[in-house]
CSV table of C-alpha atoms in Angstrom, one decimal:
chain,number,residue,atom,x,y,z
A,293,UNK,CA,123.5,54.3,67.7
A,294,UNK,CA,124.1,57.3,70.1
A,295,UNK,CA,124.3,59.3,67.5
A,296,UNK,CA,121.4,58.7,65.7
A,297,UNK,CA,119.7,59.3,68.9
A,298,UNK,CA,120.9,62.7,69.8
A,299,UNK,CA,120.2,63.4,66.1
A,300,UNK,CA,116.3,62.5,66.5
A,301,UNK,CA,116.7,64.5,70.1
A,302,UNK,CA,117.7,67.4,68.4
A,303,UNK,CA,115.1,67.0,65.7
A,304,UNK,CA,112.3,66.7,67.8
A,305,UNK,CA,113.8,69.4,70.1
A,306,UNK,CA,113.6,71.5,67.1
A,307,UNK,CA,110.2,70.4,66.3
A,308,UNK,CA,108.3,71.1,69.5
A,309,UNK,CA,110.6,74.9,69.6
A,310,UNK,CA,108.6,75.7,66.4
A,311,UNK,CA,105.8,74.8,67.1
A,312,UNK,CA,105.5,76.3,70.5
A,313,UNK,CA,107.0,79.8,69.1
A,314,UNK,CA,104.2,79.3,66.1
A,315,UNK,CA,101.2,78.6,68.8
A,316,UNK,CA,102.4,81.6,71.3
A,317,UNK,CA,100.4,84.1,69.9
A,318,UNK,CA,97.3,82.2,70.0
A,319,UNK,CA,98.1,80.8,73.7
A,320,UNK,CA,98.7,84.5,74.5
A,321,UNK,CA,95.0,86.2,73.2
A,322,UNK,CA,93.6,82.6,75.0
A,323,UNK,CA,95.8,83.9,78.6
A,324,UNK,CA,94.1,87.6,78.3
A,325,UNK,CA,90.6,86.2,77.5
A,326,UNK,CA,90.9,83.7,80.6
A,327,UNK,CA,92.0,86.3,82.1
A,328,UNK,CA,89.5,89.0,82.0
A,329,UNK,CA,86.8,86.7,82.7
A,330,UNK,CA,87.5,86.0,86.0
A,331,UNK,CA,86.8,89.8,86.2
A,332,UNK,CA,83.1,88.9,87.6
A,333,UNK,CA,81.4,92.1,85.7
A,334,UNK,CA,80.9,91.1,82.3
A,335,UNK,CA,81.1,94.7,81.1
A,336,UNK,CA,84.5,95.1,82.7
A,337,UNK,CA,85.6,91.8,81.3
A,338,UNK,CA,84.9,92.8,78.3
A,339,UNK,CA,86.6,96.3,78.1
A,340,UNK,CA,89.5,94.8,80.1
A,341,UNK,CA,89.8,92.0,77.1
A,342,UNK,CA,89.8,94.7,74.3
A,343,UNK,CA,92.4,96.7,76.4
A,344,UNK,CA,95.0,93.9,76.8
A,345,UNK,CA,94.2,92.8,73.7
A,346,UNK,CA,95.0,95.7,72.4
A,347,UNK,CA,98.3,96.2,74.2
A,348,UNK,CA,99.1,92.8,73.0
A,349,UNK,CA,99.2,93.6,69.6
A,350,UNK,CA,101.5,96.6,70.3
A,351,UNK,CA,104.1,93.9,71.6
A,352,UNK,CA,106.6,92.8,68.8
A,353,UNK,CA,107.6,88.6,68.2
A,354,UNK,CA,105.9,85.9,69.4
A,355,UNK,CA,107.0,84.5,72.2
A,356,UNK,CA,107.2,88.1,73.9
A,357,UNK,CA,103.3,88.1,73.0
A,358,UNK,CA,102.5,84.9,75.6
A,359,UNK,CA,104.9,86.1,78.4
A,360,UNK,CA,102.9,89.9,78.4
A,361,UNK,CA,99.6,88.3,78.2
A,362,UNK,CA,101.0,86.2,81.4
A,363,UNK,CA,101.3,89.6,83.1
A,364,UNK,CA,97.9,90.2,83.3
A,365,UNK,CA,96.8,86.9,85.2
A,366,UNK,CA,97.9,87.6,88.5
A,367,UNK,CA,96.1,91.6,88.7
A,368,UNK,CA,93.0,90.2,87.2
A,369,UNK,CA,92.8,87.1,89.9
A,370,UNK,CA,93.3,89.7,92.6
A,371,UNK,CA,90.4,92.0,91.0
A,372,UNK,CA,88.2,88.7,91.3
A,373,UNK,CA,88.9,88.6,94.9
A,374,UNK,CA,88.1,92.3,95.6
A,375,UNK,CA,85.4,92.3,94.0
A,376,UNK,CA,83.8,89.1,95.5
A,377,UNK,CA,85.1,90.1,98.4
A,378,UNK,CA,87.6,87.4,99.2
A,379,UNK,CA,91.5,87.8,100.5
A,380,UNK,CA,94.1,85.4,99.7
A,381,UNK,CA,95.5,83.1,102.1
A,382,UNK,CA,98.9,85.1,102.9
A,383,UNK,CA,96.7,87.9,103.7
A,384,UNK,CA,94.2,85.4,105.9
A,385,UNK,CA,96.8,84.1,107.7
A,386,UNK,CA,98.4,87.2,108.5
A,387,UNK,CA,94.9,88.5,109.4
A,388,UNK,CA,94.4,85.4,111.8
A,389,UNK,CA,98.0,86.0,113.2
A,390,UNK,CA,97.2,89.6,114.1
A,391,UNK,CA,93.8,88.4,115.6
A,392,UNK,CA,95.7,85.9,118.3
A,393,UNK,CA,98.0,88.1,119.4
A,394,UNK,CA,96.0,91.1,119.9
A,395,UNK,CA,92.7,89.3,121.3
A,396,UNK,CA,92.0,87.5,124.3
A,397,UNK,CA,93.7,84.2,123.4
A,398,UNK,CA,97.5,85.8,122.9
A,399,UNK,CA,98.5,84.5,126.6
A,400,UNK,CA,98.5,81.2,124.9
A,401,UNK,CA,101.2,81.7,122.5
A,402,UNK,CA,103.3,82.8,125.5
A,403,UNK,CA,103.4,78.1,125.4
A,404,UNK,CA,105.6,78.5,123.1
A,405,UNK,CA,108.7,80.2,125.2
A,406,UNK,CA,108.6,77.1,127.4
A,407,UNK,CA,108.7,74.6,124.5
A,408,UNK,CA,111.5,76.6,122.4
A,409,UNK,CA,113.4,76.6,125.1
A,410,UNK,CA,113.1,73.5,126.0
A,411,UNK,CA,114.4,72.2,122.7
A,412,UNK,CA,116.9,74.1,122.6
A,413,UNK,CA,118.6,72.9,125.8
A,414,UNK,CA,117.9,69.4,124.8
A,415,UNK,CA,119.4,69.8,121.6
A,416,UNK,CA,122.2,70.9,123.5
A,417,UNK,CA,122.9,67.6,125.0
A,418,UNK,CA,122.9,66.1,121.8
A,419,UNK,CA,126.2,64.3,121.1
A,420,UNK,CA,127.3,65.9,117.4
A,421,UNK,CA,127.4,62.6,115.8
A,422,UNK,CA,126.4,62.1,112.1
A,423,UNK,CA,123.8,59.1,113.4
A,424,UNK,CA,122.6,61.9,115.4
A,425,UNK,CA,121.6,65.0,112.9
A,426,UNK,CA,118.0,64.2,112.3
A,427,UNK,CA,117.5,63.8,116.2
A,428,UNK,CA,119.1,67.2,116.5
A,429,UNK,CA,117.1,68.7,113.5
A,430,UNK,CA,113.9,66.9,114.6
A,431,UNK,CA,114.7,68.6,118.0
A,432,UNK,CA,115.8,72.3,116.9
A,433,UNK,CA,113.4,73.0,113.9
A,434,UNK,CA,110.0,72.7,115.9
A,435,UNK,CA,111.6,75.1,118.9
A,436,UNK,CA,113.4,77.4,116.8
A,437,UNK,CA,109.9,77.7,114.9
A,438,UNK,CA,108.2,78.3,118.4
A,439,UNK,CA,110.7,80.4,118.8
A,440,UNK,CA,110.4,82.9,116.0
A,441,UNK,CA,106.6,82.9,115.6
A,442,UNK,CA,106.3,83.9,119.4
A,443,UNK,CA,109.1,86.9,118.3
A,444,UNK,CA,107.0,87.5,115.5
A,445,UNK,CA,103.9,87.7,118.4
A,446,UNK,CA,105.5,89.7,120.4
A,447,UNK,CA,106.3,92.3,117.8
A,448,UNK,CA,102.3,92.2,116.5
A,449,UNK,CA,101.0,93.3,119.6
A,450,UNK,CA,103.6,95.9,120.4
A,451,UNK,CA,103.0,97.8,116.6
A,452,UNK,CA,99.0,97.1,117.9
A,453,UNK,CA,99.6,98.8,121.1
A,454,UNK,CA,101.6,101.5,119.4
A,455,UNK,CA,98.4,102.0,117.4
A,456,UNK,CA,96.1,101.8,119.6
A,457,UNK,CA,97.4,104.4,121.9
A,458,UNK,CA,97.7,107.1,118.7
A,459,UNK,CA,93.9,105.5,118.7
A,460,UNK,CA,93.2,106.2,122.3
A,461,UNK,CA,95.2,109.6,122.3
A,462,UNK,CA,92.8,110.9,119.6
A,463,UNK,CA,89.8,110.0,121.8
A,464,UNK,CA,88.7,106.6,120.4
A,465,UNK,CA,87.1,105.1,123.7
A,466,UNK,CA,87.3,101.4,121.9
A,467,UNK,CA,91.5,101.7,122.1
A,468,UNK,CA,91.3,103.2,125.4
A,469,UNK,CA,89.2,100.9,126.9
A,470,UNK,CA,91.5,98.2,125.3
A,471,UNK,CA,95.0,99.7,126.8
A,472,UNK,CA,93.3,100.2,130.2
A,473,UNK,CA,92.2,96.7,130.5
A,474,UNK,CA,95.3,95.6,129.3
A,475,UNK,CA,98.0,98.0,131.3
A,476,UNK,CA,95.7,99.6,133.8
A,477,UNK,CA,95.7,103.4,133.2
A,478,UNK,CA,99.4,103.9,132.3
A,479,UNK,CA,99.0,104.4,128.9
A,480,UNK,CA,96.0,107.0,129.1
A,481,UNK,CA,96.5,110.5,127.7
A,482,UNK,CA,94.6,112.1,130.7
A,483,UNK,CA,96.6,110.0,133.3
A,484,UNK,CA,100.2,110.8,132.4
């Protein structure tokens, strides 16, 4: 009986290899049309479909053919978002990172020393058990995570500072103004 199973296994294994190596060329020309009309002009999407298209048939076997027209879904997505004028979350989140801990909020991350700390000395006092590892990871994960993202802080708004004092000492009153509230006159070209 088991073999007579594996048999049929490797039959339809078989089966469904041919058939996907068979329908990989026209999965692949479906991938670069998709993918060229998410371009939002329709001109461009069209030249950009004849162009990849074209490449595609440059491309030897069949299977080769879908993973190259693959390629080509990631660049057009991201020249959707340009051109509608959208950013992807990495980049938001990165963007609404750098806006904490340069603007007037930042001394609220500085919560986060107290707290990682914290857990970290209670974690301490943990007996090592094996009834007590997910205390001890429920404990340590949150405060090294405070932790690092208030390194991570502290790093953002010394590479801002760096730049806004090249700002201030090419006379941009915006980056002055900024390191004067922030550090008196210290970091002022006229002041050192």
């Amino acid at each position: 009986m088991m073999d007579l199973l594996r048999w049929i296994a490797t039959l339809l294994l078989g089966l469904i290899v041919n058939e996907a190596v068979d329908i990989s060329p026209w999965l692949a020309r479906k991938t670069i049309r998709w993918a060229a009309h998410r371009i939002p002009d329709q001109e461009l999407a069209q030249r950009y479909e004849e162009e990849w298209s074209g490449f595609l048939d440059e491309r030897p076997g069949k299977l080769l053919k879908l993973t190259y027209a693959l390629t080509f879904l990631a660049p057009a997505i991201r020249m959707r978002r340009e051109a509608l004028g959208r950013t992807s979350w990495p980049r938001r989140l990165a963007n609404a990172h750098t806006t904490f801990w340069t603007g007037p909020k930042m001394m609220r991350g500085w919560i986060l020393f107290p707290l990682g700390m914290a857990s970290q000395m209670w974690a301490e006092r943990i007996p090592p058990t094996a009834d007590n590892n997910t205390l001890y990871l429920a404990i340590v994960i949150p405060g090294s995570t405070a932790m690092t993202y208030l390194m991570a802080g502290m790093i953002t708004y010394t590479r801002f500072l760096r730049s806004q004092a090249v700002h201030a000492a090419a006379g941009d009153p915006e980056a002055h103004a900024h390191l004067d509230r922030r550090h008196g006159t210290r970091h002022c070209p006229e002041h050192r």
